[in-house]
PDB file of C-alpha atoms in Angstrom:
ATOM      1  CA  MET A   1      -3.971  10.189 -11.910  1.00 43.00           C
ATOM      2  CA  SER A   2      -2.732   7.343 -14.093  1.00 44.00           C
ATOM      3  CA  ILE A   3      -4.096   3.883 -13.289  1.00 42.00           C
ATOM      4  CA  LYS A   4      -1.305   1.676 -11.998  1.00 48.00           C
ATOM      5  CA  ALA A   5      -0.825  -1.993 -12.802  1.00 48.00           C
ATOM      6  CA  ASP A   6      -0.783  -3.577  -9.319  1.00 61.00           C
ATOM      7  CA  VAL A   7      -4.275  -2.580  -8.176  1.00 74.00           C
ATOM      8  CA  PRO A   8      -7.621  -4.432  -7.919  1.00 81.00           C
ATOM      9  CA  GLU A   9     -10.085  -4.218 -10.780  1.00 84.00           C
ATOM     10  CA  CYS A  10     -12.571  -2.193  -8.702  1.00 85.00           C
ATOM     11  CA  TYR A  11      -9.886   0.489  -8.326  1.00 85.00           C
ATOM     12  CA  ARG A  12      -9.498   0.670 -12.087  1.00 84.00           C
ATOM     13  CA  CYS A  13     -13.274   0.892 -12.597  1.00 87.00           C
ATOM     14  CA  PHE A  14     -13.590   3.642  -9.996  1.00 87.00           C
ATOM     15  CA  HIS A  15     -10.858   5.781 -11.533  1.00 85.00           C
ATOM     16  CA  GLN A  16     -12.355   5.318 -14.969  1.00 87.00           C
ATOM     17  CA  LYS A  17     -15.746   6.395 -13.626  1.00 86.00           C
ATOM     18  CA  ILE A  18     -14.486   9.589 -12.015  1.00 87.00           C
ATOM     19  CA  GLN A  19     -12.927  10.671 -15.286  1.00 86.00           C
ATOM     20  CA  GLN A  20     -16.459  11.272 -16.553  1.00 87.00           C
ATOM     21  CA  LYS A  21     -17.042  14.414 -14.489  1.00 87.00           C
ATOM     22  CA  PRO A  22     -14.992  16.804 -12.338  1.00 90.00           C
ATOM     23  CA  LEU A  23     -13.877  15.213  -9.074  1.00 92.00           C
ATOM     24  CA  ILE A  24     -15.385  18.052  -7.042  1.00 94.00           C
ATOM     25  CA  MET A  25     -18.796  17.228  -8.542  1.00 94.00           C
ATOM     26  CA  PHE A  26     -18.354  13.544  -7.698  1.00 94.00           C
ATOM     27  CA  ILE A  27     -17.663  14.501  -4.074  1.00 96.00           C
ATOM     28  CA  MET A  28     -20.407  17.130  -3.782  1.00 95.00           C
ATOM     29  CA  GLN A  29     -22.975  14.798  -5.345  1.00 94.00           C
ATOM     30  CA  ASP A  30     -22.159  11.073  -5.138  1.00 95.00           C
ATOM     31  CA  ILE A  31     -20.036  10.917  -1.982  1.00 97.00           C
ATOM     32  CA  LYS A  32     -22.218  13.472  -0.171  1.00 98.00           C
ATOM     33  CA  ARG A  33     -25.378  11.476  -0.941  1.00 98.00           C
ATOM     34  CA  MET A  34     -23.737   8.236   0.216  1.00 98.00           C
ATOM     35  CA  ILE A  35     -22.861   9.771   3.582  1.00 98.00           C
ATOM     36  CA  GLU A  36     -26.270  11.374   4.043  1.00 98.00           C
ATOM     37  CA  ARG A  37     -28.142   8.143   3.277  1.00 98.00           C
ATOM     38  CA  ALA A  38     -25.949   6.002   5.510  1.00 98.00           C
ATOM     39  CA  LEU A  39     -25.867   8.364   8.501  1.00 98.00           C
ATOM     40  CA  ASN A  40     -29.413   9.675   8.018  1.00 98.00           C
ATOM     41  CA  ILE A  41     -28.388  13.313   8.329  1.00 97.00           C
ATOM     42  CA  GLU A  42     -27.885  16.304   6.066  1.00 97.00           C
ATOM     43  CA  ILE A  43     -24.241  17.274   5.762  1.00 98.00           C
ATOM     44  CA  HIS A  44     -22.894  20.729   4.972  1.00 97.00           C
ATOM     45  CA  LEU A  45     -19.765  20.895   2.863  1.00 97.00           C
ATOM     46  CA  PRO A  46     -18.043  24.260   2.327  1.00 96.00           C
ATOM     47  CA  PRO A  47     -19.545  25.916  -0.768  1.00 94.00           C
ATOM     48  CA  ASP A  48     -16.021  26.880  -1.804  1.00 95.00           C
ATOM     49  CA  LEU A  49     -14.561  23.404  -1.259  1.00 97.00           C
ATOM     50  CA  LYS A  50     -11.556  22.729  -3.492  1.00 95.00           C
ATOM     51  CA  VAL A  51     -10.083  19.402  -4.595  1.00 94.00           C
ATOM     52  CA  VAL A  52      -6.499  19.203  -5.806  1.00 90.00           C
ATOM     53  CA  GLU A  53      -4.125  16.425  -6.790  1.00 86.00           C
ATOM     54  CA  ALA A  54      -0.441  16.924  -6.153  1.00 79.00           C
ATOM     55  CA  ALA A  55       2.623  14.706  -5.918  1.00 74.00           C
ATOM     56  CA  GLU A  56       4.594  16.678  -3.336  1.00 64.00           C
ATOM     57  CA  TYR A  57       3.060  17.459   0.014  1.00 63.00           C
ATOM     58  CA  ASP A  58       4.423  17.447   3.548  1.00 60.00           C
ATOM     59  CA  PHE A  59       2.357  14.467   4.719  1.00 59.00           C
ATOM     60  CA  PHE A  60       2.615  10.741   4.138  1.00 60.00           C
ATOM     61  CA  GLU A  61      -1.097   9.837   3.924  1.00 75.00           C
ATOM     62  CA  GLN A  62      -3.004   9.233   0.689  1.00 82.00           C
ATOM     63  CA  ALA A  63      -4.979  12.419   1.268  1.00 89.00           C
ATOM     64  CA  ARG A  64      -5.674  15.181   3.726  1.00 89.00           C
ATOM     65  CA  TYR A  65      -8.362  17.793   4.267  1.00 94.00           C
ATOM     66  CA  ASP A  66      -7.111  21.311   4.991  1.00 93.00           C
ATOM     67  CA  PRO A  67      -9.867  23.062   7.005  1.00 95.00           C
ATOM     68  CA  ILE A  68      -8.259  26.492   6.721  1.00 94.00           C
ATOM     69  CA  GLU A  69      -7.931  26.444   2.925  1.00 94.00           C
ATOM     70  CA  LYS A  70     -11.093  24.295   2.595  1.00 96.00           C
ATOM     71  CA  LYS A  71      -9.065  22.066   0.354  1.00 94.00           C
ATOM     72  CA  LEU A  72      -9.144  18.288  -0.079  1.00 95.00           C
ATOM     73  CA  ILE A  73      -5.650  17.279  -1.169  1.00 91.00           C
ATOM     74  CA  LEU A  74      -5.096  13.941  -2.904  1.00 90.00           C
ATOM     75  CA  ARG A  75      -1.628  12.552  -3.413  1.00 83.00           C
ATOM     76  CA  SER A  76      -1.272  11.899  -7.136  1.00 77.00           C
ATOM     77  CA  ASP A  77       1.849   9.809  -6.461  1.00 70.00           C
ATOM     78  CA  LEU A  78      -0.009   7.422  -4.103  1.00 71.00           C
ATOM     79  CA  TYR A  79      -3.020   5.149  -4.407  1.00 80.00           C
ATOM     80  CA  TRP A  80      -6.372   6.566  -3.285  1.00 87.00           C
ATOM     81  CA  CYS A  81      -9.887   5.382  -3.914  1.00 89.00           C
ATOM     82  CA  LYS A  82     -13.539   5.827  -2.915  1.00 92.00           C
ATOM     83  CA  ILE A  83     -12.764   4.963   0.713  1.00 93.00           C
ATOM     84  CA  THR A  84     -10.267   7.836   0.817  1.00 93.00           C
ATOM     85  CA  LEU A  85     -12.882  10.253  -0.533  1.00 96.00           C
ATOM     86  CA  VAL A  86     -15.481   9.175   2.038  1.00 97.00           C
ATOM     87  CA  HIS A  87     -12.994   9.624   4.898  1.00 97.00           C
ATOM     88  CA  GLU A  88     -11.832  13.081   3.783  1.00 96.00           C
ATOM     89  CA  THR A  89     -15.357  14.258   2.923  1.00 98.00           C
ATOM     90  CA  LEU A  90     -16.413  13.319   6.445  1.00 98.00           C
ATOM     91  CA  HIS A  91     -13.596  15.500   7.764  1.00 97.00           C
ATOM     92  CA  ALA A  92     -14.843  18.368   5.596  1.00 97.00           C
ATOM     93  CA  CYS A  93     -18.351  18.230   7.087  1.00 98.00           C
ATOM     94  CA  SER A  94     -17.287  17.757  10.715  1.00 97.00           C
ATOM     95  CA  TYR A  95     -17.519  20.231  13.594  1.00 95.00           C
ATOM     96  CA  PHE A  96     -13.750  20.185  13.818  1.00 93.00           C
ATOM     97  CA  SER A  97     -13.309  21.504  10.291  1.00 94.00           C
ATOM     98  CA  HIS A  98     -16.184  23.989  10.233  1.00 92.00           C
ATOM     99  CA  ASN A  99     -14.961  25.609  13.440  1.00 87.00           C
ATOM    100  CA  TYR A 100     -11.277  24.849  13.217  1.00 86.00           C
ATOM    101  CA  ASP A 101      -9.300  25.307  16.420  1.00 85.00           C
ATOM    102  CA  GLU A 102      -5.687  24.132  16.169  1.00 84.00           C
ATOM    103  CA  LYS A 103      -5.245  23.529  19.909  1.00 83.00           C
ATOM    104  CA  LYS A 104      -8.481  21.569  20.179  1.00 82.00           C
ATOM    105  CA  MET A 105      -7.650  19.624  17.050  1.00 83.00           C
ATOM    106  CA  GLU A 106      -4.244  18.576  18.367  1.00 83.00           C
ATOM    107  CA  TYR A 107      -5.767  17.326  21.619  1.00 86.00           C
ATOM    108  CA  PHE A 108      -8.720  15.539  20.016  1.00 89.00           C
ATOM    109  CA  ARG A 109      -6.934  14.310  16.866  1.00 90.00           C
ATOM    110  CA  PRO A 110      -6.738  10.571  17.838  1.00 91.00           C
ATOM    111  CA  PHE A 111     -10.418  10.661  18.843  1.00 93.00           C
ATOM    112  CA  ILE A 112     -11.454  12.525  15.666  1.00 94.00           C
ATOM    113  CA  GLU A 113      -9.458  10.310  13.298  1.00 95.00           C
ATOM    114  CA  ALA A 114     -10.761   7.100  14.877  1.00 96.00           C
ATOM    115  CA  LEU A 115     -14.363   8.348  14.796  1.00 97.00           C
ATOM    116  CA  THR A 116     -13.931   9.481  11.179  1.00 98.00           C
ATOM    117  CA  GLU A 117     -12.623   6.054  10.157  1.00 97.00           C
ATOM    118  CA  PHE A 118     -15.374   4.299  12.138  1.00 98.00           C
ATOM    119  CA  LEU A 119     -18.039   6.358  10.339  1.00 98.00           C
ATOM    120  CA  THR A 120     -16.244   5.714   7.031  1.00 98.00           C
ATOM    121  CA  GLY A 121     -16.538   1.981   7.668  1.00 98.00           C
ATOM    122  CA  TYR A 122     -20.239   2.289   8.445  1.00 98.00           C
ATOM    123  CA  VAL A 123     -20.919   4.313   5.278  1.00 98.00           C
ATOM    124  CA  LEU A 124     -19.161   1.587   3.259  1.00 97.00           C
ATOM    125  CA  TYR A 125     -21.112  -1.119   5.092  1.00 98.00           C
ATOM    126  CA  LYS A 126     -24.413   0.539   4.154  1.00 98.00           C
ATOM    127  CA  GLU A 127     -23.564   1.808   0.685  1.00 97.00           C
ATOM    128  CA  GLN A 128     -20.647  -0.123  -0.855  1.00 94.00           C
ATOM    129  CA  SER A 129     -20.474  -3.702   0.403  1.00 93.00           C
ATOM    130  CA  HIS A 130     -17.474  -4.696  -1.742  1.00 92.00           C
ATOM    131  CA  CYS A 131     -15.533  -1.676  -0.426  1.00 93.00           C
ATOM    132  CA  TYR A 132     -16.560  -2.528   3.127  1.00 96.00           C
ATOM    133  CA  LYS A 133     -15.310  -6.115   2.782  1.00 94.00           C
ATOM    134  CA  ALA A 134     -11.980  -4.929   1.388  1.00 92.00           C
ATOM    135  CA  TRP A 135     -11.735  -2.386   4.244  1.00 95.00           C
ATOM    136  CA  ILE A 136     -12.534  -4.750   7.123  1.00 97.00           C
ATOM    137  CA  ASN A 137     -10.576  -7.724   5.711  1.00 95.00           C
ATOM    138  CA  ARG A 138      -7.659  -5.571   4.544  1.00 92.00           C
ATOM    139  CA  THR A 139      -7.828  -7.375   1.222  1.00 88.00           C
ATOM    140  CA  TYR A 140      -5.678  -4.698  -0.402  1.00 86.00           C
ATOM    141  CA  ARG A 141      -3.185  -2.386   1.238  1.00 83.00           C
ATOM    142  CA  ILE A 142      -4.613   0.653  -0.530  1.00 84.00           C
ATOM    143  CA  CYS A 143      -8.081   0.400   0.994  1.00 87.00           C
ATOM    144  CA  GLY A 144      -7.784  -1.607   4.215  1.00 91.00           C
ATOM    145  CA  LEU A 145      -8.513  -0.204   7.664  1.00 95.00           C
ATOM    146  CA  SER A 146      -5.327   1.525   8.766  1.00 91.00           C
ATOM    147  CA  ILE A 147      -3.408  -0.042  11.670  1.00 92.00           C
ATOM    148  CA  MET A 148      -2.969   3.509  12.951  1.00 91.00           C
ATOM    149  CA  TYR A 149      -6.740   3.856  13.482  1.00 94.00           C
ATOM    150  CA  GLU A 150      -7.558   0.284  14.489  1.00 97.00           C
ATOM    151  CA  ARG A 151      -7.677   0.579  18.284  1.00 96.00           C
ATOM    152  CA  GLY A 152      -9.877   3.660  18.151  1.00 97.00           C
ATOM    153  CA  VAL A 153     -12.191   2.133  15.532  1.00 98.00           C
ATOM    154  CA  ARG A 154     -12.506  -0.988  17.681  1.00 98.00           C
ATOM    155  CA  ALA A 155     -13.417   1.197  20.675  1.00 98.00           C
ATOM    156  CA  PHE A 156     -16.120   3.076  18.753  1.00 98.00           C
ATOM    157  CA  ALA A 157     -17.511  -0.139  17.249  1.00 98.00           C
ATOM    158  CA  VAL A 158     -17.898  -1.700  20.693  1.00 98.00           C
ATOM    159  CA  ALA A 159     -19.242   1.551  22.175  1.00 98.00           C
ATOM    160  CA  ALA A 160     -21.881   1.609  19.412  1.00 98.00           C
ATOM    161  CA  ARG A 161     -23.320  -1.620  20.813  1.00 98.00           C
ATOM    162  CA  TYR A 162     -24.378   0.443  23.841  1.00 97.00           C
ATOM    163  CA  ILE A 163     -24.597   3.974  22.457  1.00 98.00           C
ATOM    164  CA  PRO A 164     -26.756   4.600  19.350  1.00 98.00           C
ATOM    165  CA  LEU A 165     -24.861   5.500  16.203  1.00 98.00           C
ATOM    166  CA  LYS A 166     -27.004   8.623  15.820  1.00 98.00           C
ATOM    167  CA  ASP A 167     -25.466  10.026  19.016  1.00 98.00           C
ATOM    168  CA  PHE A 168     -21.944   9.625  17.618  1.00 98.00           C
ATOM    169  CA  VAL A 169     -23.145  11.334  14.449  1.00 98.00           C
ATOM    170  CA  LYS A 170     -24.470  14.237  16.564  1.00 96.00           C
ATOM    171  CA  ILE A 171     -21.046  14.926  18.039  1.00 96.00           C
ATOM    172  CA  TYR A 172     -19.305  14.672  14.677  1.00 97.00           C
ATOM    173  CA  ILE A 173     -21.359  16.139  11.815  1.00 98.00           C
ATOM    174  CA  TRP A 174     -21.536  19.942  11.894  1.00 97.00           C
ATOM    175  CA  GLN A 175     -25.033  21.370  12.126  1.00 94.00           C
ATOM    176  CA  PRO A 176     -26.062  25.040  12.009  1.00 92.00           C
ATOM    177  CA  ASN A 177     -26.766  26.696  15.368  1.00 90.00           C
ATOM    178  CA  LYS A 178     -25.190  23.866  17.350  1.00 92.00           C
ATOM    179  CA  ASN A 179     -22.203  24.232  19.655  1.00 92.00           C
ATOM    180  CA  TRP A 180     -19.831  21.261  19.700  1.00 92.00           C
ATOM    181  CA  GLU A 181     -18.721  21.728  23.320  1.00 92.00           C
ATOM    182  CA  ASP A 182     -22.355  21.684  24.466  1.00 94.00           C
ATOM    183  CA  GLU A 183     -23.147  18.617  22.350  1.00 94.00           C
ATOM    184  CA  PHE A 184     -20.074  16.757  23.623  1.00 93.00           C
ATOM    185  CA  LYS A 185     -20.838  17.540  27.272  1.00 94.00           C
ATOM    186  CA  LYS A 186     -24.411  16.299  26.783  1.00 95.00           C
ATOM    187  CA  PHE A 187     -23.067  13.136  25.154  1.00 96.00           C
ATOM    188  CA  LEU A 188     -20.672  12.390  28.036  1.00 95.00           C
ATOM    189  CA  SER A 189     -23.338  13.135  30.646  1.00 96.00           C
ATOM    190  CA  LYS A 190     -26.040  11.056  28.936  1.00 97.00           C
ATOM    191  CA  TYR A 191     -23.883   7.923  29.012  1.00 97.00           C
ATOM    192  CA  ASN A 192     -22.041   8.653  32.258  1.00 95.00           C
ATOM    193  CA  LEU A 193     -18.677   8.711  30.496  1.00 95.00           C
ATOM    194  CA  ARG A 194     -15.984  10.190  32.718  1.00 90.00           C
ATOM    195  CA  ILE A 195     -12.778  10.962  30.859  1.00 82.00           C
ATOM    196  CA  GLN A 196      -9.763  10.577  33.156  1.00 70.00           C
ATOM    197  CA  ALA A 197      -6.606  12.638  33.030  1.00 60.00           C
ATOM    198  CA  GLY A 198      -3.057  11.441  32.411  1.00 57.00           C
ATOM    199  CA  ILE A 199      -3.428   8.966  29.540  1.00 64.00           C
ATOM    200  CA  THR A 200      -3.911   9.198  25.797  1.00 85.00           C
ATOM    201  CA  LEU A 201      -7.373  10.212  24.613  1.00 90.00           C
ATOM    202  CA  ILE A 202      -8.378   6.864  23.089  1.00 94.00           C
ATOM    203  CA  SER A 203      -7.218   5.104  26.258  1.00 94.00           C
ATOM    204  CA  LYS A 204      -9.289   7.579  28.283  1.00 94.00           C
ATOM    205  CA  PHE A 205     -12.297   6.828  26.124  1.00 95.00           C
ATOM    206  CA  ILE A 206     -11.857   3.041  26.529  1.00 96.00           C
ATOM    207  CA  ARG A 207     -11.528   3.373  30.319  1.00 95.00           C
ATOM    208  CA  ALA A 208     -14.650   5.536  30.397  1.00 96.00           C
ATOM    209  CA  LEU A 209     -16.515   2.874  28.388  1.00 97.00           C
ATOM    210  CA  GLU A 210     -15.304   0.174  30.785  1.00 97.00           C
ATOM    211  CA  LYS A 211     -16.563   2.102  33.814  1.00 95.00           C
ATOM    212  CA  ALA A 212     -19.906   2.870  32.151  1.00 96.00           C
ATOM    213  CA  PHE A 213     -20.662  -0.501  30.540  1.00 97.00           C
ATOM    214  CA  GLY A 214     -18.455  -3.101  32.246  1.00 97.00           C
ATOM    215  CA  LYS A 215     -15.188  -4.960  31.676  1.00 96.00           C
ATOM    216  CA  ASP A 216     -16.583  -7.463  29.175  1.00 95.00           C
ATOM    217  CA  LEU A 217     -16.173  -4.965  26.343  1.00 96.00           C
ATOM    218  CA  LEU A 218     -12.394  -4.974  26.840  1.00 97.00           C
ATOM    219  CA  GLU A 219     -12.158  -8.519  25.457  1.00 96.00           C
ATOM    220  CA  LEU A 220     -13.992  -7.401  22.314  1.00 96.00           C
ATOM    221  CA  ILE A 221     -11.750  -4.366  21.869  1.00 97.00           C
ATOM    222  CA  TYR A 222      -8.404  -6.015  22.553  1.00 97.00           C
ATOM    223  CA  GLU A 223      -8.741  -9.734  21.811  1.00 96.00           C
ATOM    224  CA  GLU A 224     -11.416 -10.518  19.229  1.00 97.00           C
ATOM    225  CA  PRO A 225     -10.625 -10.589  15.486  1.00 97.00           C
ATOM    226  CA  LEU A 226     -11.207  -7.291  13.751  1.00 97.00           C
ATOM    227  CA  ASP A 227     -14.338  -8.401  11.867  1.00 96.00           C
ATOM    228  CA  VAL A 228     -15.886  -9.734  15.107  1.00 97.00           C
ATOM    229  CA  CYS A 229     -15.178  -6.527  17.023  1.00 98.00           C
ATOM    230  CA  VAL A 230     -16.134  -4.137  14.207  1.00 98.00           C
ATOM    231  CA  ASP A 231     -19.448  -5.808  13.374  1.00 97.00           C
ATOM    232  CA  PHE A 232     -21.900  -3.149  12.213  1.00 98.00           C
ATOM    233  CA  SER A 233     -24.802  -5.632  12.348  1.00 97.00           C
ATOM    234  CA  LYS A 234     -24.472  -5.509  16.138  1.00 97.00           C
ATOM    235  CA  ILE A 235     -24.566  -1.747  16.662  1.00 97.00           C
ATOM    236  CA  VAL A 236     -27.500   0.296  17.974  1.00 97.00           C
ATOM    237  CA  LEU A 237     -28.860   2.780  15.444  1.00 94.00           C
TER     238      LEU A 237
END
């Protein structure tokens, strides 16, 4: 990918750095280690993981992980950076990619994407403070927290003030000999989260949080500035 003119200097430095070794190695080594240190868990990426850059794909995002092809696709005609790689690498090591089920994925997609972006933010907070600040403050369009994910990320950030981060990690990161349905049921039961029918999944999750932990969290989710709501110094580990 050519380095474009209208980007921050850190973007230029990052793209110069990743020219020094194959991108797949950067992901399997550097990005993998970042995630493992931050989340305090071993992650399992597909041994046959592929990384490709292409200008023409049938999606509008900077990147996408294809769990069937085990392929991380980066749009060579759009900006992408370290934050993009963390987000997509998290997808690649999740339960939802290791045991891909299209029906389940469609139902849980808003929940999965919001949790992925929330964990991405935490990894940046622990490992790359300048990236975290650009993400939370939306300093640059190319690396700011997406508006599309914001409500869900806010919900998870507030939930993590009551529910330890490690328990969110348990229902996200694939582990051998673990069944996601069992882990998710245990998670809901442990925190008395009752998901109601008839509304979107993130709204269901927020209502379940309200019933379990009280109405005060709604002000944080809906009214406080983003950096006040998504404050990783306040979460339970």
